[in-house]
């Protein structure tokens, strides 16, 4: 009896290992998660919920990434909204220049993989969505590798396919204000 029981466990472990190895081989060309962070409850006064910013939920696990999907001439992404002004929901000043930016200027933050260690800092990208295009400057990183801490205003880690844009970008694309928040777009280096 006991012998059979002992045998079953290693067999299952082996099976799971084989299955997960297969899975990672199939997914190898794309971008895999690098882990998870556990949400902590924002302290009072933290996490600016202006324009429906997401706040971390205590105990919830959030997936983190060090990479983003491969870049093409028309890279698909999700456009989100952020304030780059002092006191806005973007937390501290922008990583590229340590400055705040007026939300009436077209500026964006890119997910960590696309931000690519500041290599796109202060460069322009062309964003196409809603049938229009706009040129915007990259000023910040939308951090996919961490979140749910004071540096990130207790917001969850960024997904790895985000162009996080000031309201000027949304205006330029002609998206009605009631729909600002999540839009499928494509972007390319300008
Ligand atoms: C980016 O675009 C802005 C306005 O469209 C322009 O003033 C600026 O010179 C551009 N920057 C680069 C690096 O091309
Ligand atoms: C992030 C952002 O664009 N914030 C806006 C939220 O909504 C108010 C009211 O419409 C605007 O004044 C903020 O600029």
PDB file of C-alpha atoms and ligand atoms in Angstrom, residues 122-124 135, ligand 1:
ATOM      1  CA  UNK A 122      12.695  61.759 -24.641  1.00  0.00           C
ATOM      2  CA  UNK A 123      12.196  60.150 -28.054  1.00  0.00           C
ATOM      3  CA  UNK A 124       8.904  60.345 -29.873  1.00  0.00           C
ATOM      4  CA  UNK A 135       3.160  61.868 -31.885  1.00  0.00           C
TER       5      UNK A 135
HETATM    6  C1  LIG B   1       9.092  65.170 -30.519  1.00  0.00           C
HETATM    7  O1  LIG B   1       7.934  65.842 -30.950  1.00  0.00           O
HETATM    8  C2  LIG B   1       7.862  67.172 -30.470  1.00  0.00           C
HETATM    9  C3  LIG B   1       6.503  67.737 -30.845  1.00  0.00           C
HETATM   10  O2  LIG B   1       5.844  67.011 -31.800  1.00  0.00           O
HETATM   11  C4  LIG B   1       9.007  67.973 -31.023  1.00  0.00           C
HETATM   12  O3  LIG B   1       8.960  69.313 -30.549  1.00  0.00           O
HETATM   13  C5  LIG B   1      10.306  67.328 -30.593  1.00  0.00           C
HETATM   14  O4  LIG B   1      11.409  67.998 -31.174  1.00  0.00           O
HETATM   15  C6  LIG B   1      10.349  65.870 -30.962  1.00  0.00           C
HETATM   16  N1  LIG B   1      11.503  65.260 -30.355  1.00  0.00           N
HETATM   17  C7  LIG B   1      12.321  64.437 -31.000  1.00  0.00           C
HETATM   18  C8  LIG B   1      13.422  63.880 -30.195  1.00  0.00           C
HETATM   19  O5  LIG B   1      12.170  64.151 -32.160  1.00  0.00           O
END
